[in-house]
PDB file of C-alpha atoms in Angstrom:
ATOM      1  CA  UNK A  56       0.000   0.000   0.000  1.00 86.00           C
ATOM      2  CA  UNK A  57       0.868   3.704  -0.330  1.00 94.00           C
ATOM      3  CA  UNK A  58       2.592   5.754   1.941  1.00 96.00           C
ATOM      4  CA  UNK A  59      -0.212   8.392   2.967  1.00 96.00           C
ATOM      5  CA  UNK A  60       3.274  11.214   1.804  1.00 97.00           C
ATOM      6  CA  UNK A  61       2.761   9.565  -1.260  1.00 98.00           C
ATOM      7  CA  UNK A  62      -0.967   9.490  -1.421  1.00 97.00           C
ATOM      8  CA  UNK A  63      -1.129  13.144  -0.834  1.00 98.00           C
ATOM      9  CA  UNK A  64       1.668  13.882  -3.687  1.00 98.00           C
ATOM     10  CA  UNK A  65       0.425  15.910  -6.426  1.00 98.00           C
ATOM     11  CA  UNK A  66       1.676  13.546  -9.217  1.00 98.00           C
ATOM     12  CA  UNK A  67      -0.355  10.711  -7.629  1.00 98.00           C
ATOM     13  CA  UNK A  68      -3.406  11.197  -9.010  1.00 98.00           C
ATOM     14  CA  UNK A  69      -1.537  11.351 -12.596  1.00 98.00           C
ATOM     15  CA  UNK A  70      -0.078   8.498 -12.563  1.00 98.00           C
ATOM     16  CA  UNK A  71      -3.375   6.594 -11.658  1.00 98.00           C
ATOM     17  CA  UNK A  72      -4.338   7.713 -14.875  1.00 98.00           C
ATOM     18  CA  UNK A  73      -1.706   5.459 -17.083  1.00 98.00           C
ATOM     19  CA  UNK A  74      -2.902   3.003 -18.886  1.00 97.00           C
ATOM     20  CA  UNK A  75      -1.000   1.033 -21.718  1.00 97.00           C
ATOM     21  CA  UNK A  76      -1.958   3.482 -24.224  1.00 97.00           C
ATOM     22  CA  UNK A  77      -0.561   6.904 -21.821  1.00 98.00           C
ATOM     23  CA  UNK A  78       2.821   6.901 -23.406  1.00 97.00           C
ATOM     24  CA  UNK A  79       3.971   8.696 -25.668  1.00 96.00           C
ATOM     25  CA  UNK A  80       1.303  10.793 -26.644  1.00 97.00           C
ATOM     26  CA  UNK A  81      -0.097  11.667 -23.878  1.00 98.00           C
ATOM     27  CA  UNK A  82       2.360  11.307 -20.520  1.00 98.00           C
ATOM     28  CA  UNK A  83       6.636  10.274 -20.511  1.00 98.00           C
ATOM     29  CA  UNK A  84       8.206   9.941 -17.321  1.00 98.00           C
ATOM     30  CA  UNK A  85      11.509   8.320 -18.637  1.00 98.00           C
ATOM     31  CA  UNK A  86      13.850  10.325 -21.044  1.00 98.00           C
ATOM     32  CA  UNK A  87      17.253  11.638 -21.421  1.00 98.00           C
ATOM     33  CA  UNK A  88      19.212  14.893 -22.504  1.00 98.00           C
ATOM     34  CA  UNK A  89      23.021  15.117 -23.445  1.00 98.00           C
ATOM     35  CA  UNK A  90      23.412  16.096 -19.498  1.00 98.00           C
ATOM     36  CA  UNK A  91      23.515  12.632 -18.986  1.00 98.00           C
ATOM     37  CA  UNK A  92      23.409   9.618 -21.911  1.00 97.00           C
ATOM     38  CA  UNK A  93      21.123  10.782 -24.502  1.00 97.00           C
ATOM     39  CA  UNK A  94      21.016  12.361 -27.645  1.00 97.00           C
ATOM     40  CA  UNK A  95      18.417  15.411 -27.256  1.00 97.00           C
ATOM     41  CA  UNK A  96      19.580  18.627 -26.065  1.00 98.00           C
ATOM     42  CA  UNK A  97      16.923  19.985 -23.347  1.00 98.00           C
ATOM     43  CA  UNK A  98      15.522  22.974 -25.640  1.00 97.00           C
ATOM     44  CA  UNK A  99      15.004  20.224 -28.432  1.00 98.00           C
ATOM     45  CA  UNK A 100      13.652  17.726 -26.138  1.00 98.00           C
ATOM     46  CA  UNK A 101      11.145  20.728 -25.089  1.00 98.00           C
ATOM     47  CA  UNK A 102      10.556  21.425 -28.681  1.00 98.00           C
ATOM     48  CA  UNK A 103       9.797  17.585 -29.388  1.00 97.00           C
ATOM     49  CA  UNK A 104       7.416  17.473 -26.458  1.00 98.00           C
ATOM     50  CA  UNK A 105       5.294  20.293 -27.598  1.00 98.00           C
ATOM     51  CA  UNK A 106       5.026  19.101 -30.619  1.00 97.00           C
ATOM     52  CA  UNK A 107       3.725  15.768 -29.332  1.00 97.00           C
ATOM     53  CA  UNK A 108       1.608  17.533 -27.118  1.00 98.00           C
ATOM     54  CA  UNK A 109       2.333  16.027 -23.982  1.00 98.00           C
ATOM     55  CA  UNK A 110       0.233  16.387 -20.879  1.00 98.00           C
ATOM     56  CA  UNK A 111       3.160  15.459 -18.669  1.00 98.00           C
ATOM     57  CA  UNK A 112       6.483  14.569 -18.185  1.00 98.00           C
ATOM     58  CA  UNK A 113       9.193  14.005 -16.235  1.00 98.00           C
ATOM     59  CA  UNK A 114      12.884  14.294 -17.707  1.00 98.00           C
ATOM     60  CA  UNK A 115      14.578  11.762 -15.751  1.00 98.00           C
ATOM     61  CA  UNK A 116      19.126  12.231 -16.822  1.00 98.00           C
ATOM     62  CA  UNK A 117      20.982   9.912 -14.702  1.00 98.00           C
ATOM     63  CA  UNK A 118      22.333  11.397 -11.795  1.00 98.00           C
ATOM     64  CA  UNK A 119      22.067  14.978 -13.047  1.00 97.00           C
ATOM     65  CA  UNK A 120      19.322  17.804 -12.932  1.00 97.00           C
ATOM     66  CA  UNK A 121      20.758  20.177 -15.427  1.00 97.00           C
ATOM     67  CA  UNK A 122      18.156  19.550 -18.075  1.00 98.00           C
ATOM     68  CA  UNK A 123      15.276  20.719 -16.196  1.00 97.00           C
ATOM     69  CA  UNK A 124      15.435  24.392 -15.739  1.00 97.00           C
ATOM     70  CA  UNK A 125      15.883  24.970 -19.531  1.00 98.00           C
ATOM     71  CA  UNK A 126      12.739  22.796 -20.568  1.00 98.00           C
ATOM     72  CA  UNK A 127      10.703  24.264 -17.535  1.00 98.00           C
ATOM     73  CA  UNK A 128      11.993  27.843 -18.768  1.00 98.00           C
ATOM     74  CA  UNK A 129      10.455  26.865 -22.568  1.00 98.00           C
ATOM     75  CA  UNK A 130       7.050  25.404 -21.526  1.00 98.00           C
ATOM     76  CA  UNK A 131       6.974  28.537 -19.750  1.00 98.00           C
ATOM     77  CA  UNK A 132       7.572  30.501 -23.189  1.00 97.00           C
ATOM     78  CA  UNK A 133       5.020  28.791 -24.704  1.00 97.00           C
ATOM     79  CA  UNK A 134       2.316  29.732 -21.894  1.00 98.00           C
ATOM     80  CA  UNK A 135       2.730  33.386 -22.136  1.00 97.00           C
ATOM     81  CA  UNK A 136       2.329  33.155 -25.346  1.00 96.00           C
ATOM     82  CA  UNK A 137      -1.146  31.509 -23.961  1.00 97.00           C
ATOM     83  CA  UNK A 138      -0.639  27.901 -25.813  1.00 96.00           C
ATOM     84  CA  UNK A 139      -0.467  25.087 -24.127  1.00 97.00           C
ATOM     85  CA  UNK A 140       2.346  22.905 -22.554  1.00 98.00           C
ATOM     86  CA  UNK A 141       2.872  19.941 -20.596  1.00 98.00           C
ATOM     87  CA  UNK A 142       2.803  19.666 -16.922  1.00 98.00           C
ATOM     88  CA  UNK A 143       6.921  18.915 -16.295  1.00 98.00           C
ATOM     89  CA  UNK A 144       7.502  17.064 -12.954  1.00 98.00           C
ATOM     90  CA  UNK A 145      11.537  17.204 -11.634  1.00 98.00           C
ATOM     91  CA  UNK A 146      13.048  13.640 -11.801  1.00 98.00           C
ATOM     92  CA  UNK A 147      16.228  11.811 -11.958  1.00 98.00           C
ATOM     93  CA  UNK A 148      17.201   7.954 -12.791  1.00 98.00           C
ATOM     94  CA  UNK A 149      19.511   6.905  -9.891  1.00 98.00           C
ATOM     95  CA  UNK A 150      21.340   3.331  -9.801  1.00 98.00           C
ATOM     96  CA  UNK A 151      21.732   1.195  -6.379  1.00 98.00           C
ATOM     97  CA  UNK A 152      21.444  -1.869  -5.494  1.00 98.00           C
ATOM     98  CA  UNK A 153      18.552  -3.910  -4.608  1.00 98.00           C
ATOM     99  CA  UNK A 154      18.469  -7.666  -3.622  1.00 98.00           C
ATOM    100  CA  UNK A 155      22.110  -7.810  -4.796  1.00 98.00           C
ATOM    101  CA  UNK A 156      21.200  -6.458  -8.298  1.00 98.00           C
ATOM    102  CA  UNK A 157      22.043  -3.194  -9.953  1.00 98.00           C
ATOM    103  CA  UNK A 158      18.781  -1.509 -10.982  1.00 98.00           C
ATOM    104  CA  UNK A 159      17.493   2.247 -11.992  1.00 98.00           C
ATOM    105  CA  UNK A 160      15.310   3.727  -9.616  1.00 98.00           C
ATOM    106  CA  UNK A 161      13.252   6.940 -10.860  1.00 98.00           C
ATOM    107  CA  UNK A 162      12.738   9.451  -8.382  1.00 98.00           C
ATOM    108  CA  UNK A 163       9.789  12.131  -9.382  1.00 98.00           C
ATOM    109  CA  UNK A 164       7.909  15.294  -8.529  1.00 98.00           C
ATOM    110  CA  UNK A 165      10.471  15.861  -5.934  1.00 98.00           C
ATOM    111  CA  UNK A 166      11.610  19.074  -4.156  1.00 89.00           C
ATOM    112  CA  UNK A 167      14.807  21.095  -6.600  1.00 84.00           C
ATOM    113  CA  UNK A 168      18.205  21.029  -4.710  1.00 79.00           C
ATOM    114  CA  UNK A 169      17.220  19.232  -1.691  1.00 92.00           C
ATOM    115  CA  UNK A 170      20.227  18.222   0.306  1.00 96.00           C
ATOM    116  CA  UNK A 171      19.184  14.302   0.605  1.00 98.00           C
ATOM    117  CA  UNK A 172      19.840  14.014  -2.807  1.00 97.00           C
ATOM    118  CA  UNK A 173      23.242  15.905  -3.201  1.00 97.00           C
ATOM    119  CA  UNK A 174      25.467  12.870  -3.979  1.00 97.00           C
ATOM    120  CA  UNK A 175      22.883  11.074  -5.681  1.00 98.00           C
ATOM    121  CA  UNK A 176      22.908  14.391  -8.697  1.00 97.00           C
ATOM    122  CA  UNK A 177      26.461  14.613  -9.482  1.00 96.00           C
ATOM    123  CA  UNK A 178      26.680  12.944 -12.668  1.00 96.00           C
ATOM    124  CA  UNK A 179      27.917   9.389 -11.894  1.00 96.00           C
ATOM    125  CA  UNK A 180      26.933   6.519  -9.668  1.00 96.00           C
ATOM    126  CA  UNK A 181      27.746   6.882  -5.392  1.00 97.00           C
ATOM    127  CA  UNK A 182      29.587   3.938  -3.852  1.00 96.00           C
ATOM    128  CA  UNK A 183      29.481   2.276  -0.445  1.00 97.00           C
ATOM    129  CA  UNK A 184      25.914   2.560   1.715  1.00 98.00           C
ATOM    130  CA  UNK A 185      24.556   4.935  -0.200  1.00 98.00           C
ATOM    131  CA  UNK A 186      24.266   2.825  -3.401  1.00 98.00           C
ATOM    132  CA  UNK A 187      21.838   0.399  -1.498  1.00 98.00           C
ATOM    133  CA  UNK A 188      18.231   0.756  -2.543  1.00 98.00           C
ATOM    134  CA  UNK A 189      17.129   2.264   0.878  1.00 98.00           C
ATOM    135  CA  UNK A 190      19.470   4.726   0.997  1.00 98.00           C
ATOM    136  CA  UNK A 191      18.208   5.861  -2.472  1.00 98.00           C
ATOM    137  CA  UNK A 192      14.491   5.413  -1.265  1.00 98.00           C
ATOM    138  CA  UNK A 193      15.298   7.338   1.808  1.00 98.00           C
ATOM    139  CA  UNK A 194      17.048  10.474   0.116  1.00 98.00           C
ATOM    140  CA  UNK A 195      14.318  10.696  -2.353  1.00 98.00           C
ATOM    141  CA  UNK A 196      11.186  10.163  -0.288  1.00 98.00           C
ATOM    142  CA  UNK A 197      12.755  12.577   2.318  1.00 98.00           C
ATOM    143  CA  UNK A 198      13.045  15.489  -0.744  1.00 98.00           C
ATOM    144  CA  UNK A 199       9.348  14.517  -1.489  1.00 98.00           C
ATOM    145  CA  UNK A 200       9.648  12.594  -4.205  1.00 98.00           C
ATOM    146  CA  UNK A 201       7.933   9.287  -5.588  1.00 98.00           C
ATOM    147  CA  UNK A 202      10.093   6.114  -5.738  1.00 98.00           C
ATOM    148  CA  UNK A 203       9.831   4.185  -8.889  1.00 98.00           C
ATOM    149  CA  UNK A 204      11.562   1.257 -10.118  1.00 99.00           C
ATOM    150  CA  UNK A 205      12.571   1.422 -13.773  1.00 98.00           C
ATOM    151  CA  UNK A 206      11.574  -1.384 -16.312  1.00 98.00           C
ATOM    152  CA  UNK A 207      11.651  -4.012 -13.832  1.00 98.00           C
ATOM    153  CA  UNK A 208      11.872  -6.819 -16.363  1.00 98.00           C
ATOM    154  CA  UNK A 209      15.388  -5.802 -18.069  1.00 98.00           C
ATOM    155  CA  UNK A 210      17.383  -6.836 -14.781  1.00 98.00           C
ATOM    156  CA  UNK A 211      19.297 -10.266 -14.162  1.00 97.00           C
ATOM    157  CA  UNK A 212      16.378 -10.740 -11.453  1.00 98.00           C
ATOM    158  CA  UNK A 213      12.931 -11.685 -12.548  1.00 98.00           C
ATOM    159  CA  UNK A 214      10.786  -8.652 -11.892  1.00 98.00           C
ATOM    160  CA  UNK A 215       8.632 -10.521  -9.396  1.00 98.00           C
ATOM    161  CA  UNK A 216      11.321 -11.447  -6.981  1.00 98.00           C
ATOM    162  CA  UNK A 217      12.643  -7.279  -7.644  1.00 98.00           C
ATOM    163  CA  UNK A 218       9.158  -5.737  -6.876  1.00 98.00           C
ATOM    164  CA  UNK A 219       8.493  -7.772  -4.165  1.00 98.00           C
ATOM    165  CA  UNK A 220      11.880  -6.339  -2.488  1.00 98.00           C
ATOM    166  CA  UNK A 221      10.866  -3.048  -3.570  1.00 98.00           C
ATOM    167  CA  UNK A 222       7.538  -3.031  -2.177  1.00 98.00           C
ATOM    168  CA  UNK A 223       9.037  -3.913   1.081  1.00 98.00           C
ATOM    169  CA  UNK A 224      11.421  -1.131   1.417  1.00 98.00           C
ATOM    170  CA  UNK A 225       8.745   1.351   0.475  1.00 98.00           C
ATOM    171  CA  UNK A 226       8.712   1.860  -2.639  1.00 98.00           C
ATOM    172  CA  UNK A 227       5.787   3.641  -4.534  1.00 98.00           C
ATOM    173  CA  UNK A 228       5.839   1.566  -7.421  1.00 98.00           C
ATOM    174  CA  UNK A 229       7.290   0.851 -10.802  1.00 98.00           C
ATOM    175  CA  UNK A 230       7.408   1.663 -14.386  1.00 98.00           C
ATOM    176  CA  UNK A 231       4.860  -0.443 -16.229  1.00 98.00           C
ATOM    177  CA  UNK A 232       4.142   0.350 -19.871  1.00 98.00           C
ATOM    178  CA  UNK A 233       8.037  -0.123 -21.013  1.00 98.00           C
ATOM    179  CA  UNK A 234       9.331  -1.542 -24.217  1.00 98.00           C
ATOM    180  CA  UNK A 235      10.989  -4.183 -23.613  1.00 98.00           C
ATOM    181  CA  UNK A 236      11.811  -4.656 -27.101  1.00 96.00           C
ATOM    182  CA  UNK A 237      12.829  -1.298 -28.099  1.00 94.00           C
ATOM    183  CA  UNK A 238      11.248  -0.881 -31.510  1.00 93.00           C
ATOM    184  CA  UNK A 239      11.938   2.234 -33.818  1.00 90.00           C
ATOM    185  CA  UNK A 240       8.107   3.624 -32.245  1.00 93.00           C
ATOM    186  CA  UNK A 241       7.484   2.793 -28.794  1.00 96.00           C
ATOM    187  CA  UNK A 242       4.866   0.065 -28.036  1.00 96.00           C
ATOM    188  CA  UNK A 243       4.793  -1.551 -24.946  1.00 97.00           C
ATOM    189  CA  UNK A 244       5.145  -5.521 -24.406  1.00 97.00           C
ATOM    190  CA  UNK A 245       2.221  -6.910 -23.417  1.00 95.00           C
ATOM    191  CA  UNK A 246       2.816 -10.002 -21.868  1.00 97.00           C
ATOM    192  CA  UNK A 247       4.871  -8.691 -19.876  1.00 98.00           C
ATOM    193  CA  UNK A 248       3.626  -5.305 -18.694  1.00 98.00           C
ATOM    194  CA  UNK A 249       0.862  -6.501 -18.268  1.00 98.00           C
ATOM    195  CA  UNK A 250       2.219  -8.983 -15.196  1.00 98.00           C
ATOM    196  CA  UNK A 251       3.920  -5.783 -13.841  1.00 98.00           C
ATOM    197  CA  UNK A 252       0.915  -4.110 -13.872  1.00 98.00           C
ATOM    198  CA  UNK A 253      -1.081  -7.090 -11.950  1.00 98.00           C
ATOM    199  CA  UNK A 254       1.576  -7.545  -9.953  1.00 98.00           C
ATOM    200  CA  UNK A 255       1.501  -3.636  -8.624  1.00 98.00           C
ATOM    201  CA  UNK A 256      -2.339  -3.906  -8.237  1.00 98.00           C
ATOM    202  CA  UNK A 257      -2.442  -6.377  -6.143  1.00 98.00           C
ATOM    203  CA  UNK A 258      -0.273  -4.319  -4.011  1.00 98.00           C
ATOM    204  CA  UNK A 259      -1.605  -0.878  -4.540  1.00 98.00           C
ATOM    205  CA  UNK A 260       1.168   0.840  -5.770  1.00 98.00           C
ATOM    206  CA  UNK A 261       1.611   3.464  -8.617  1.00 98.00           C
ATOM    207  CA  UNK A 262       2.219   2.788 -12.092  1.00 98.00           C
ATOM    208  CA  UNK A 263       4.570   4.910 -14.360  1.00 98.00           C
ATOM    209  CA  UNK A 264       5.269   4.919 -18.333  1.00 98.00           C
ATOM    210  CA  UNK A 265       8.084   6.440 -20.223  1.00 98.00           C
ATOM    211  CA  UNK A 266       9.757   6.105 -23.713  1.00 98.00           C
ATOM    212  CA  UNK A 267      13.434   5.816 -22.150  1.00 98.00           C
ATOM    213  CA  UNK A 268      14.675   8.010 -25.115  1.00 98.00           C
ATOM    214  CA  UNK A 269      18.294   8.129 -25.521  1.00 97.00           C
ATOM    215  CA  UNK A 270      17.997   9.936 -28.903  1.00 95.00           C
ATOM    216  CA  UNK A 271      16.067  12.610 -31.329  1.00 94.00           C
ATOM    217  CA  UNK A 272      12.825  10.908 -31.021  1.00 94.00           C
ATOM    218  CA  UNK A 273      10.408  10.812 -28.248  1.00 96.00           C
ATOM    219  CA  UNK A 274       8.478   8.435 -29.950  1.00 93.00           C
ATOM    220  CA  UNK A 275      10.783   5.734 -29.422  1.00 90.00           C
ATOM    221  CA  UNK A 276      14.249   4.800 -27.359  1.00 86.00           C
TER     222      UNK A 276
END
């Protein structure tokens, strides 16, 4: 079940609202910038995601923030101008450790420069206790974020045995609609989303969707 913090969070009730058909036209909480491993510079990135006409998203670099302010600073633009733009959340793909695996953990909607997250945004992976998955849980739940696990299914793990551990170090849930096969136009894979997706409603936990672009196109990886 949900932490009542997380309950509460704004970007709750959004995220109730993904479904398998969500990404990427209408929400994409997983995509990178050249501040971390993609291809996109923010501005284009912005420029892509207006053209889409996103209703949210969440720009998720690992280990780095630098992307946001000049896509938040863009959708602005566009709103004085009195057209729409999408609803950006602050987030950040961190890597740690759970159940003796390396995984991605998203961290979203959470509070800019909080201190928690300090060693977690400084462009490369931490070492020593803070690479385990509570310390990463703990720094972003404590900056009020949401605690997702990326693409559970692309680990050494089977995602069952990973969600279960996630679930009982508190996370909020996990990316769902992911795909898994990484075709030129994102579509997710059913079969096995759509276990995730069981998986996380039987526990009552949040479900996420992103394109995990790494290039020019936000329509695919």
């Amino acid at each position: 079940m949900l932490r009542p913090e997380a309950l509460s969070h704004p970007l709750t009730p959004v995220l109730r609202q993904v479904r398998a058909d969500s990404c990427p036209e209408r929400f994409n909480f997983h995509c990178h910038t050249i501040c971390s491993d993609g291809s996109f510079h923010p501005e284009h990135l912005a420029d892509e995601a207006l053209a889409i006409g996103l209703e949210h998203l969440a720009v998720t670099d690992h280990h780095a923030l630098a992307a946001h302010g000049a896509i938040a600073s863009a959708f602005e633009a566009r709103r004085r101008r009195g057209e729409p733009a999408p609803v950006l959340w602050r987030g950040v793909e961190i890597s740690c450790l759970l159940e003796g695996c390396l995984v991605h953990v998203l961290g979203l909607g959470f509070a800019e420069e909080h201190p928690s997250l300090h060693p977690y945004l400084q462009g490369t992976s931490v070492v020593g206790p803070a690479l385990r998955a509570e310390a990463v849980v703990a720094a972003i739940q404590a900056a009020g974020g949401l605690v997702l696990l990326a693409h559970p299914a692309r680990y050494r793990l089977p995602h069952q045995r990973l969600i279960a551990a996630a679930a009982d170090l508190g996370f909020d849930g996990a990316e769902v609609w992911y795909d898994y096969a990484m075709r030129p136009r994102w579509q997710p894979t059913e079969l096995v989303c759509e276990a995730i997706a069981a998986d996380l409603e039987r526990r009552g936990l949040l479900m996420s969707c992103g394109t995990d672009t790494h290039g020019l196109v936000l329509h695919g990886r």
